[in-house]
Tab-separated table of C-alpha atoms in Angstrom:
chain	number	residue	atom	x	y	z
A	17	MET	CA	-46.114	-68.700	-13.413
A	18	LYS	CA	-44.074	-65.786	-12.954
A	19	VAL	CA	-44.810	-62.729	-15.045
A	20	LYS	CA	-42.375	-60.001	-15.364
A	21	VAL	CA	-43.772	-56.308	-16.245
A	22	ILE	CA	-42.053	-53.001	-16.690
A	23	SER	CA	-43.312	-50.810	-14.061
A	24	ARG	CA	-42.717	-47.069	-13.649
A	25	SER	CA	-44.211	-44.004	-12.027
A	26	ALA	CA	-45.494	-41.390	-14.090
A	27	ASP	CA	-44.069	-38.782	-11.915
A	28	GLU	CA	-41.015	-39.582	-12.678
A	29	PHE	CA	-40.737	-38.494	-16.059
A	30	THR	CA	-43.919	-36.304	-16.404
A	31	ARG	CA	-43.264	-32.404	-16.404
A	32	GLU	CA	-45.407	-30.375	-13.608
A	33	ARG	CA	-45.478	-27.738	-15.950
A	34	SER	CA	-44.782	-27.084	-19.805
A	35	GLN	CA	-41.842	-24.712	-19.077
A	36	ASP	CA	-39.858	-27.437	-17.057
A	37	LEU	CA	-37.042	-28.957	-18.468
A	38	GLN	CA	-37.580	-32.727	-19.661
A	39	ARG	CA	-35.763	-35.051	-17.380
A	40	VAL	CA	-33.239	-37.125	-19.289
A	41	PHE	CA	-32.025	-40.514	-17.733
A	42	ARG	CA	-28.305	-41.125	-18.286
A	43	ASN	CA	-26.016	-44.314	-17.719
A	44	PHE	CA	-22.706	-43.685	-16.588
A	45	ASP	CA	-21.267	-47.016	-17.328
A	46	PRO	CA	-17.717	-46.499	-18.912
A	47	ASN	CA	-18.471	-49.379	-21.065
A	48	LEU	CA	-21.601	-47.936	-22.650
A	49	ARG	CA	-19.455	-44.548	-23.117
A	50	SER	CA	-16.527	-45.388	-24.989
A	51	GLN	CA	-15.834	-42.413	-26.322
A	52	GLU	CA	-16.156	-40.194	-23.156
A	53	LYS	CA	-12.671	-38.875	-22.986
A	54	ALA	CA	-12.487	-37.991	-26.617
A	55	VAL	CA	-15.671	-35.887	-26.191
A	56	GLU	CA	-14.324	-34.467	-23.263
A	57	TYR	CA	-11.108	-33.227	-24.834
A	58	VAL	CA	-13.401	-31.716	-27.745
A	59	ARG	CA	-15.131	-30.127	-24.833
A	60	ALA	CA	-12.128	-28.818	-23.507
A	61	LEU	CA	-10.860	-27.636	-26.645
A	62	ASN	CA	-13.891	-25.437	-27.370
A	63	ALA	CA	-14.084	-24.180	-24.146
A	64	ALA	CA	-10.586	-22.818	-24.380
A	65	LYS	CA	-11.401	-21.374	-27.542
A	66	LEU	CA	-14.626	-19.967	-26.340
A	67	ASP	CA	-12.551	-18.267	-23.626
A	68	LYS	CA	-10.736	-16.201	-26.084
A	69	ILE	CA	-13.452	-15.317	-27.932
A	70	PHE	CA	-15.175	-14.069	-24.774
A	71	ALA	CA	-12.298	-12.141	-23.470
A	72	ARG	CA	-13.268	-8.715	-22.834
A	73	PRO	CA	-11.451	-7.787	-19.556
A	74	PHE	CA	-11.851	-3.788	-20.131
A	75	ILE	CA	-14.873	-2.335	-18.208
A	76	GLY	CA	-14.356	1.211	-18.247
A	77	ALA	CA	-12.184	4.412	-17.599
A	78	MET	CA	-12.531	6.842	-14.804
A	79	ASP	CA	-11.223	10.250	-15.856
A	80	GLY	CA	-11.355	13.238	-13.469
A	81	HIS	CA	-7.696	13.858	-12.457
A	82	ILE	CA	-5.769	16.402	-14.369
A	83	ASP	CA	-2.351	14.978	-13.711
A	84	ALA	CA	-0.749	11.372	-13.138
A	85	VAL	CA	-2.382	9.119	-10.641
A	86	SER	CA	0.340	8.006	-8.170
A	87	CYS	CA	-1.533	6.027	-5.586
A	88	MET	CA	-4.669	4.158	-4.755
A	89	ALA	CA	-6.309	2.745	-1.526
A	90	LYS	CA	-9.059	0.555	-0.978
A	91	ASN	CA	-12.127	1.126	1.282
A	92	PRO	CA	-12.353	-1.740	3.758
A	93	ASN	CA	-15.852	-0.721	5.168
A	94	HIS	CA	-17.451	-0.324	1.353
A	95	LEU	CA	-17.286	-2.681	-1.615
A	96	LYS	CA	-17.625	-0.185	-4.231
A	97	GLY	CA	-15.305	2.715	-2.857
A	98	ILE	CA	-11.822	3.487	-3.930
A	99	PHE	CA	-9.561	6.281	-3.097
A	100	SER	CA	-7.015	7.815	-5.674
A	101	GLY	CA	-4.348	10.514	-5.495
A	102	SER	CA	-2.508	12.348	-8.059
A	103	MET	CA	0.484	14.317	-8.530
A	104	ASP	CA	-1.301	17.819	-8.550
A	105	GLY	CA	-2.610	17.103	-5.048
A	106	ASP	CA	-5.853	16.083	-5.573
A	107	ILE	CA	-7.724	13.151	-3.887
A	108	ARG	CA	-10.736	11.324	-4.835
A	109	LEU	CA	-13.241	8.793	-3.734
A	110	TRP	CA	-14.748	7.027	-6.717
A	111	ASP	CA	-18.016	4.908	-6.900
A	112	LEU	CA	-16.862	1.799	-9.030
A	113	ALA	CA	-20.483	0.695	-9.897
A	114	THR	CA	-21.310	3.895	-11.428
A	115	ARG	CA	-17.619	5.153	-12.235
A	116	ARG	CA	-17.940	8.403	-10.875
A	117	THR	CA	-16.496	10.792	-8.084
A	118	VAL	CA	-18.278	10.906	-5.064
A	119	ARG	CA	-16.011	13.086	-3.283
A	120	GLN	CA	-12.925	15.196	-3.586
A	121	PHE	CA	-10.307	15.949	-0.718
A	122	SER	CA	-8.556	18.997	-1.866
A	123	GLY	CA	-5.527	20.387	0.304
A	124	HIS	CA	-2.228	18.907	-0.461
A	125	GLN	CA	0.278	21.228	-1.886
A	126	GLY	CA	2.558	18.678	-3.768
A	127	ALA	CA	2.096	15.249	-5.040
A	128	VAL	CA	0.362	12.840	-3.212
A	129	ARG	CA	2.300	9.915	-2.346
A	130	GLY	CA	0.408	7.497	-0.112
A	131	LEU	CA	-3.111	6.960	0.748
A	132	THR	CA	-4.561	4.272	3.194
A	133	ALA	CA	-7.730	3.756	5.227
A	134	SER	CA	-8.429	3.073	9.000
A	135	THR	CA	-9.399	-0.658	9.756
A	136	ASP	CA	-12.998	0.560	10.066
A	137	GLY	CA	-13.111	2.589	7.020
A	138	HIS	CA	-14.283	5.927	8.513
A	139	VAL	CA	-10.828	7.771	8.266
A	140	LEU	CA	-8.526	7.892	5.266
A	141	VAL	CA	-4.696	8.795	5.800
A	142	SER	CA	-2.854	10.797	3.048
A	143	CYS	CA	0.398	12.162	2.753
A	144	GLY	CA	2.680	13.463	0.264
A	145	THR	CA	5.888	15.533	-1.165
A	146	ASP	CA	4.524	18.685	1.190
A	147	CYS	CA	5.645	17.164	4.204
A	148	THR	CA	2.099	16.901	5.674
A	149	VAL	CA	-0.004	13.968	6.831
A	150	ARG	CA	-3.644	14.749	6.413
A	151	LEU	CA	-6.728	12.909	8.093
A	152	TRP	CA	-10.216	13.049	6.131
A	153	ARG	CA	-13.287	11.786	7.242
A	154	VAL	CA	-14.559	9.395	4.651
A	155	PRO	CA	-18.416	9.592	3.855
A	156	VAL	CA	-20.851	6.786	5.005
A	157	ALA	CA	-22.264	4.404	2.324
A	158	THR	CA	-25.635	5.925	2.053
A	159	ILE	CA	-24.004	9.400	0.783
A	160	MET	CA	-21.881	7.245	-1.825
A	161	GLU	CA	-25.153	5.836	-3.063
A	162	SER	CA	-27.107	8.901	-3.187
A	163	ASN	CA	-26.848	11.025	-6.392
A	164	ASP	CA	-26.496	14.570	-4.536
A	165	SER	CA	-23.252	16.140	-5.708
A	166	SER	CA	-24.044	19.442	-4.004
A	167	ASP	CA	-21.081	18.884	-1.505
A	168	MET	CA	-18.325	17.305	-3.463
A	169	SER	CA	-15.385	18.585	-1.462
A	170	ALA	CA	-14.401	17.796	2.187
A	171	ASP	CA	-11.984	19.299	4.763
A	172	PRO	CA	-9.262	17.561	6.530
A	173	LEU	CA	-9.881	16.217	10.248
A	174	ALA	CA	-6.312	16.971	11.266
A	175	VAL	CA	-3.132	18.226	9.336
A	176	TYR	CA	0.363	17.187	10.758
A	177	VAL	CA	3.291	18.975	9.299
A	178	TRP	CA	6.336	16.819	9.412
A	179	LYS	CA	10.371	17.604	8.863
A	180	ASN	CA	10.511	15.794	5.478
A	181	ALA	CA	8.719	14.751	2.517
A	182	PHE	CA	6.652	11.285	2.639
A	183	TRP	CA	6.530	8.650	-0.070
A	184	ALA	CA	4.186	6.279	1.122
A	185	VAL	CA	1.754	5.575	4.143
A	186	ASP	CA	-0.070	2.269	5.417
A	187	HIS	CA	-2.526	1.622	8.214
A	188	GLN	CA	-2.372	-1.261	10.597
A	189	TRP	CA	-4.935	-4.160	9.706
A	190	ASP	CA	-5.799	-4.009	13.303
A	191	GLY	CA	-5.026	-1.103	15.310
A	192	ASN	CA	-4.954	2.764	15.429
A	193	LEU	CA	-1.459	3.349	14.332
A	194	PHE	CA	-0.205	4.052	10.971
A	195	ALA	CA	3.216	4.338	9.381
A	196	THR	CA	5.084	6.769	6.999
A	197	ALA	CA	8.064	6.262	4.942
A	198	GLY	CA	10.197	9.089	3.849
A	199	ALA	CA	13.758	9.956	5.256
A	200	GLN	CA	12.767	7.287	7.988
A	201	VAL	CA	9.890	5.033	8.970
A	202	ASP	CA	7.640	7.053	11.689
A	203	ILE	CA	4.939	5.375	13.482
A	204	TRP	CA	1.758	7.648	14.167
A	205	ASP	CA	-1.230	7.640	16.264
A	206	HIS	CA	-4.578	9.078	14.995
A	207	ASN	CA	-4.719	11.437	17.947
A	208	ARG	CA	-1.070	12.423	18.084
A	209	SER	CA	0.686	15.435	16.215
A	210	GLN	CA	3.890	13.972	16.511
A	211	PRO	CA	5.083	10.345	15.712
A	212	VAL	CA	5.007	8.078	18.444
A	213	ASN	CA	8.195	5.996	17.309
A	214	SER	CA	10.831	6.372	14.597
A	215	PHE	CA	12.853	3.901	12.771
A	216	GLU	CA	16.050	4.335	11.020
A	217	TRP	CA	18.435	2.036	9.407
A	218	GLY	CA	20.781	3.738	6.798
A	219	LYS	CA	20.455	7.428	5.308
A	220	ASP	CA	18.480	6.406	1.992
A	221	THR	CA	15.030	7.261	1.446
A	222	VAL	CA	12.121	4.710	2.318
A	223	VAL	CA	10.086	4.350	-0.650
A	224	SER	CA	7.142	2.089	0.271
A	225	VAL	CA	5.808	0.344	3.433
A	226	ARG	CA	3.473	-2.260	4.205
A	227	PHE	CA	1.823	-3.498	7.643
A	228	ASN	CA	1.575	-7.455	8.157
A	229	PRO	CA	-2.146	-8.787	7.906
A	230	GLY	CA	-1.575	-11.545	10.355
A	231	GLU	CA	0.932	-9.416	13.051
A	232	PRO	CA	-0.556	-5.825	13.333
A	233	ASN	CA	3.066	-4.899	14.913
A	234	LEU	CA	4.859	-6.132	11.907
A	235	LEU	CA	5.847	-4.043	8.711
A	236	ALA	CA	8.258	-4.418	5.863
A	237	THR	CA	9.552	-1.436	4.042
A	238	SER	CA	11.807	-1.359	0.741
A	239	ALA	CA	14.238	1.550	0.296
A	240	SER	CA	16.277	3.168	-2.523
A	241	ASP	CA	19.416	1.715	-1.218
A	242	ARG	CA	18.228	-1.682	-2.831
A	243	SER	CA	17.103	-2.811	0.910
A	244	ILE	CA	14.064	-4.556	2.313
A	245	THR	CA	13.623	-4.232	6.051
A	246	ILE	CA	11.320	-5.973	8.396
A	247	TYR	CA	10.460	-3.824	11.521
A	248	ASP	CA	8.743	-5.096	14.749
A	249	LEU	CA	7.124	-2.434	16.589
A	250	ARG	CA	7.521	-4.061	19.935
A	251	MET	CA	11.415	-3.680	19.427
A	252	SER	CA	13.423	-0.547	19.578
A	253	SER	CA	15.437	-1.280	16.506
A	254	PRO	CA	14.664	-2.852	13.086
A	255	ALA	CA	14.840	-6.708	13.055
A	256	ARG	CA	15.999	-7.680	9.812
A	257	LYS	CA	17.236	-6.380	6.356
A	258	LEU	CA	18.077	-7.762	2.961
A	259	ILE	CA	19.728	-6.330	0.427
A	260	THR	CA	19.319	-7.289	-3.308
A	261	ARG	CA	21.033	-5.864	-6.596
A	262	THR	CA	18.535	-3.639	-7.835
A	263	LYS	CA	15.471	-1.184	-5.813
A	264	THR	CA	12.272	-2.965	-4.936
A	265	ASN	CA	9.736	-0.390	-5.704
A	266	SER	CA	6.586	-1.871	-3.636
A	267	ILE	CA	5.724	-4.659	-1.332
A	268	SER	CA	2.843	-6.723	-0.668
A	269	TRP	CA	1.638	-9.321	2.005
A	270	ASN	CA	-0.130	-12.448	1.123
A	271	PRO	CA	-3.279	-12.132	3.047
A	272	MET	CA	-3.959	-15.844	3.578
A	273	GLU	CA	-0.160	-16.798	4.377
A	274	PRO	CA	0.865	-13.690	6.401
A	275	MET	CA	4.598	-14.984	6.611
A	276	ASN	CA	4.994	-14.674	2.848
A	277	PHE	CA	5.584	-11.508	0.583
A	278	THR	CA	6.065	-10.370	-2.892
A	279	ALA	CA	8.413	-7.592	-3.918
A	280	ALA	CA	8.229	-5.756	-7.018
A	281	ASN	CA	11.610	-4.949	-8.338
A	282	GLU	CA	13.142	-2.585	-10.872
A	283	ASP	CA	14.940	-5.550	-12.824
A	284	CYS	CA	11.294	-6.251	-14.260
A	285	ASN	CA	10.822	-9.181	-11.947
A	286	CYS	CA	8.610	-10.042	-8.714
A	287	TYR	CA	10.369	-12.137	-6.137
A	288	SER	CA	8.277	-13.748	-3.344
A	289	TYR	CA	9.839	-14.298	0.068
A	290	ASP	CA	9.529	-16.138	3.566
A	291	ALA	CA	9.927	-13.563	5.902
A	292	ARG	CA	11.404	-16.373	8.114
A	293	LYS	CA	14.020	-17.167	5.307
A	294	LEU	CA	15.293	-14.260	3.468
A	295	ASN	CA	18.400	-15.642	1.820
A	296	GLU	CA	16.485	-17.096	-0.969
A	297	ALA	CA	13.008	-16.001	-3.107
A	298	LYS	CA	10.330	-18.673	-2.897
A	299	CYS	CA	9.495	-17.964	-6.345
A	300	VAL	CA	10.655	-15.554	-9.128
A	301	HIS	CA	7.648	-14.105	-11.433
A	302	GLN	CA	8.950	-12.831	-14.484
A	303	ASP	CA	7.163	-11.750	-17.783
A	304	HIS	CA	7.273	-7.790	-17.510
A	305	VAL	CA	9.852	-5.972	-19.671
A	306	SER	CA	10.408	-2.911	-17.654
A	307	ALA	CA	10.347	-1.786	-14.055
A	308	VAL	CA	7.507	-3.276	-11.831
A	309	MET	CA	6.163	-0.158	-10.214
A	310	ASP	CA	3.207	-1.252	-7.897
A	311	ILE	CA	1.771	-5.227	-6.567
A	312	ASP	CA	-1.468	-5.916	-4.578
A	313	PHE	CA	-2.491	-9.311	-3.792
A	314	SER	CA	-6.066	-10.632	-4.304
A	315	PRO	CA	-8.024	-11.240	-0.837
A	316	THR	CA	-8.035	-14.768	-1.658
A	317	GLY	CA	-3.903	-15.105	-1.499
A	318	ARG	CA	-3.956	-17.164	-4.523
A	319	GLU	CA	-2.912	-14.401	-7.073
A	320	PHE	CA	-1.630	-10.955	-7.161
A	321	VAL	CA	-1.607	-8.189	-9.724
A	322	THR	CA	1.228	-6.008	-10.900
A	323	GLY	CA	1.658	-2.670	-12.925
A	324	SER	CA	4.645	-1.821	-14.546
A	325	TYR	CA	6.555	0.988	-16.272
A	326	ASP	CA	6.310	-1.148	-19.926
A	327	ARG	CA	2.256	0.283	-19.795
A	328	THR	CA	0.817	-3.329	-18.953
A	329	VAL	CA	-1.013	-4.800	-15.723
A	330	ARG	CA	-0.129	-8.562	-15.459
A	331	ILE	CA	-2.025	-11.315	-12.785
A	332	PHE	CA	0.350	-13.741	-11.818
A	333	GLN	CA	-0.674	-17.168	-9.776
A	334	TYR	CA	0.840	-16.542	-6.100
A	335	ASN	CA	3.494	-19.609	-7.232
A	336	GLY	CA	3.419	-19.339	-10.812
A	337	GLY	CA	6.787	-18.036	-12.644
A	338	HIS	CA	4.912	-16.459	-15.497
A	339	SER	CA	1.679	-14.268	-15.740
A	340	ARG	CA	-1.493	-15.937	-16.509
A	341	GLU	CA	-2.973	-12.598	-17.782
A	342	ILE	CA	-2.112	-9.386	-19.362
A	343	TYR	CA	-3.940	-6.285	-19.917
A	344	HIS	CA	-2.909	-3.493	-22.017
A	345	THR	CA	-4.790	-0.479	-24.217
A	346	LYS	CA	-3.602	1.823	-26.662
A	347	ARG	CA	-4.323	4.888	-24.500
A	348	MET	CA	-2.752	3.489	-21.226
A	349	GLN	CA	0.197	5.058	-20.047
A	350	ARG	CA	2.970	3.776	-17.499
A	351	VAL	CA	1.143	2.225	-14.984
A	352	PHE	CA	1.950	3.629	-11.357
A	353	CYS	CA	-0.435	1.905	-8.879
A	354	VAL	CA	-2.757	-1.201	-9.138
A	355	LYS	CA	-5.574	-2.961	-6.670
A	356	PHE	CA	-7.543	-5.797	-6.692
A	357	SER	CA	-11.243	-5.368	-5.366
A	358	CYS	CA	-12.108	-6.429	-1.899
A	359	ASP	CA	-14.043	-9.349	-3.777
A	360	ALA	CA	-11.277	-10.304	-5.885
A	361	SER	CA	-13.455	-9.909	-8.873
A	362	TYR	CA	-11.785	-6.587	-10.613
A	363	VAL	CA	-8.507	-5.109	-10.880
A	364	ILE	CA	-8.105	-1.159	-10.992
A	365	SER	CA	-4.932	0.400	-12.508
A	366	GLY	CA	-3.941	4.244	-12.380
A	367	SER	CA	-1.660	5.351	-14.920
A	368	ASP	CA	0.359	8.307	-16.098
A	369	ASP	CA	-2.424	9.365	-18.435
A	370	THR	CA	-4.569	10.601	-15.604
A	371	ASN	CA	-7.070	7.789	-15.644
A	372	LEU	CA	-8.412	4.930	-13.792
A	373	ARG	CA	-9.163	1.865	-15.321
A	374	LEU	CA	-11.392	-0.977	-13.996
A	375	TRP	CA	-10.718	-4.476	-15.576
A	376	LYS	CA	-12.245	-7.966	-14.911
A	377	ALA	CA	-10.166	-10.341	-12.725
A	378	LYS	CA	-11.112	-13.234	-15.365
A	379	ALA	CA	-11.179	-11.616	-18.661
A	380	SER	CA	-13.844	-14.110	-20.224
A	381	GLU	CA	-16.331	-13.992	-16.860
A	382	GLN	CA	-19.657	-13.404	-17.484
A	383	LEU	CA	-21.011	-10.141	-15.388
A	384	GLY	CA	-24.360	-9.802	-13.961
A	385	VAL	CA	-26.394	-12.629	-12.337
A	386	LEU	CA	-26.059	-16.084	-13.260
A	387	LEU	CA	-28.678	-18.964	-13.385
A	388	PRO	CA	-27.877	-21.797	-11.290
A	389	ARG	CA	-27.723	-23.901	-14.748
A	390	GLU	CA	-25.336	-21.381	-16.106
A	391	ARG	CA	-23.128	-21.421	-13.165
A	392	LYS	CA	-22.998	-25.398	-13.378
A	393	LYS	CA	-21.965	-25.370	-17.348
A	394	HIS	CA	-19.063	-22.713	-16.279
A	395	GLU	CA	-17.948	-24.873	-13.309
A	396	TYR	CA	-18.024	-28.037	-15.496
A	397	LEU	CA	-16.137	-26.416	-18.638
A	398	GLU	CA	-13.734	-24.926	-15.916
A	399	ALA	CA	-13.327	-28.457	-14.617
A	400	VAL	CA	-12.888	-30.125	-18.184
A	401	LYS	CA	-10.134	-27.583	-19.273
A	402	ASN	CA	-8.408	-28.175	-16.165
A	403	ARG	CA	-8.457	-31.952	-16.807
A	404	TYR	CA	-6.705	-31.421	-20.121
A	405	LYS	CA	-4.478	-28.444	-19.927
A	406	HIS	CA	-1.268	-30.340	-20.033
A	407	LEU	CA	-2.417	-31.390	-23.958
A	408	PRO	CA	-0.573	-29.442	-26.486
A	409	GLU	CA	-3.473	-27.833	-28.220
A	410	VAL	CA	-5.151	-26.876	-25.105
A	411	LYS	CA	-2.439	-25.610	-23.477
A	412	ARG	CA	-1.283	-23.431	-26.433
A	413	ILE	CA	-4.821	-22.060	-26.850
A	414	VAL	CA	-5.230	-20.857	-23.157
A	415	ARG	CA	-1.623	-19.660	-22.981
A	416	HIS	CA	-1.741	-17.448	-26.169
A	417	ARG	CA	-1.898	-13.589	-26.013
A	418	HIS	CA	-1.719	-10.878	-28.266
A	419	LEU	CA	1.107	-8.492	-27.486
A	420	PRO	CA	1.785	-4.743	-28.491
A	421	LYS	CA	4.580	-4.557	-30.979
A	422	PRO	CA	7.233	-2.877	-28.459
A	423	ILE	CA	6.254	-5.414	-25.659
A	424	TYR	CA	6.749	-8.513	-27.880
A	425	LYS	CA	10.008	-7.046	-29.168
A	426	ALA	CA	11.302	-6.188	-26.000
A	427	ALA	CA	10.497	-9.595	-24.284
A	428	SER	CA	12.251	-11.354	-27.176
A	429	LEU	CA	15.153	-9.389	-26.944
A	430	ARG	CA	15.540	-10.056	-23.019
A	431	ARG	CA	15.071	-13.688	-23.834
A	432	ILE	CA	18.060	-13.485	-26.379
A	433	MET	CA	20.255	-11.784	-23.971
A	434	ALA	CA	19.459	-14.047	-21.158
A	435	GLY	CA	20.185	-17.149	-23.350
A	436	ALA	CA	23.673	-15.413	-24.364
A	437	GLU	CA	24.483	-14.577	-20.789
A	438	LYS	CA	23.935	-18.471	-19.560
A	439	ARG	CA	25.884	-19.599	-22.688
A	440	LYS	CA	28.827	-17.429	-21.610
A	441	GLU	CA	28.665	-18.561	-17.916
A	442	ASP	CA	28.334	-22.119	-18.975
A	443	ARG	CA	31.693	-21.507	-21.232
A	444	ARG	CA	33.523	-20.044	-18.373
A	445	ARG	CA	32.436	-22.852	-15.908
A	446	ALA	CA	33.383	-25.367	-18.672
A	447	HIS	CA	37.036	-23.811	-19.206
A	448	SER	CA	37.951	-23.200	-15.335
A	449	ALA	CA	39.270	-25.810	-12.830
A	450	PRO	CA	36.317	-28.058	-11.252
A	451	GLY	CA	34.397	-26.246	-8.543
A	452	SER	CA	36.076	-22.757	-8.875
A	453	ARG	CA	32.810	-21.252	-10.432
A	454	PRO	CA	29.685	-23.160	-8.622
A	455	LYS	CA	26.293	-22.612	-9.920
A	456	GLU	CA	24.285	-20.224	-8.497
A	457	ALA	CA	20.799	-20.724	-7.989
A	458	PHE	CA	18.348	-18.149	-10.060
A	459	ARG	CA	16.243	-17.482	-6.722
A	460	LYS	CA	19.719	-16.606	-4.847
A	461	LYS	CA	21.130	-14.718	-7.648
A	462	ARG	CA	19.386	-11.093	-7.139
A	463	ILE	CA	20.240	-11.394	-3.230
A	464	LEU	CA	23.593	-9.991	-2.178
A	465	GLN	CA	23.268	-9.976	1.732
A	466	GLU	CA	21.082	-10.454	4.926
A	467	VAL	CA	21.661	-8.152	7.655
A	468	GLU	CA	20.516	-9.185	11.467
């Protein structure tokens, strides 16, 4: 005779301590869970709504400058440090954790137009409209973390005087050279008081310069003659030049895909290009309603932040046509510079109202240490939202943003104008001889010519 008995070990379901969680056994057979999709949809809906409730992106403002903040630079050697320069010639090193000034670098007689830190983070390079390049020693991390503020000011290591004003500066990602932009592009060495090389293509002022993160000898510049130029330090002349319809204010290379860069343009859009194929933009990022002043990629290379003359900061996916996030406050004026933090968790903006502002890169992200269960819960809700993001209700909640009235009206007006222009062009094409007015791709429309 065979007798079947239920046998189970007490260790499987008994708690070791009273504080432990009760173990729950689940059967994931889809036949037993007929409402699984409906339940997950409701969870996705609730997660999207909770994201809106907990969206508090603004962390705090750092005030101390007495004029507009014109440029910023990250310290590659120290996660919490950021440099800022203002229109009155003041340069400051900030501690993001405490939001206070750690060190002041005084010496420029005019506006500071460019800041950059060396590869090892030990030297800060600044340039401005007073025709000087100044090198400063960056305080070590231990000084930054101490509360001793007895010696706040610092003297420059070197001062190089040149013939014309500077508009931007950038340091090689790997090497001892840095480039300044002004009447021409000058390449400098830390130990030389004269430029080691100079490039010139045209007579207009160069307004921004950025070195390539993957190839140390490659750099891109934009100039006031509406051009974007790529230079190779190993060649005696500039490599390629792209002329667009409007001026490019700033350029940023994608750190994870160093052949791609994104340009912040005066026509309210950003354009992503492949440096190997400049006759067409890879993607057009549009949402701003005024000139885009600055741009910076996240260290992950998956998104970038832009600051605009319309007093807003926006975060875009690297391949997204519209912004995923918009940040604004009543007090924030025209944004001249933006930076992603080195860990991609925060965004720093500098604006006309003399303040630097610290924002979360993910508006509803929970700050502080997360328990393993909390982290798992957040990951699950993110996955569920991603699974049902195409459904109308979830999509509507995730996309919705409250905009300031002037920006809402300006965006509405831009849509009306773009629609009218498109209808006009369609009618012209319809009443013209077939093939006489070919359709022009939106990604090629703003490009006038490419010069080799």
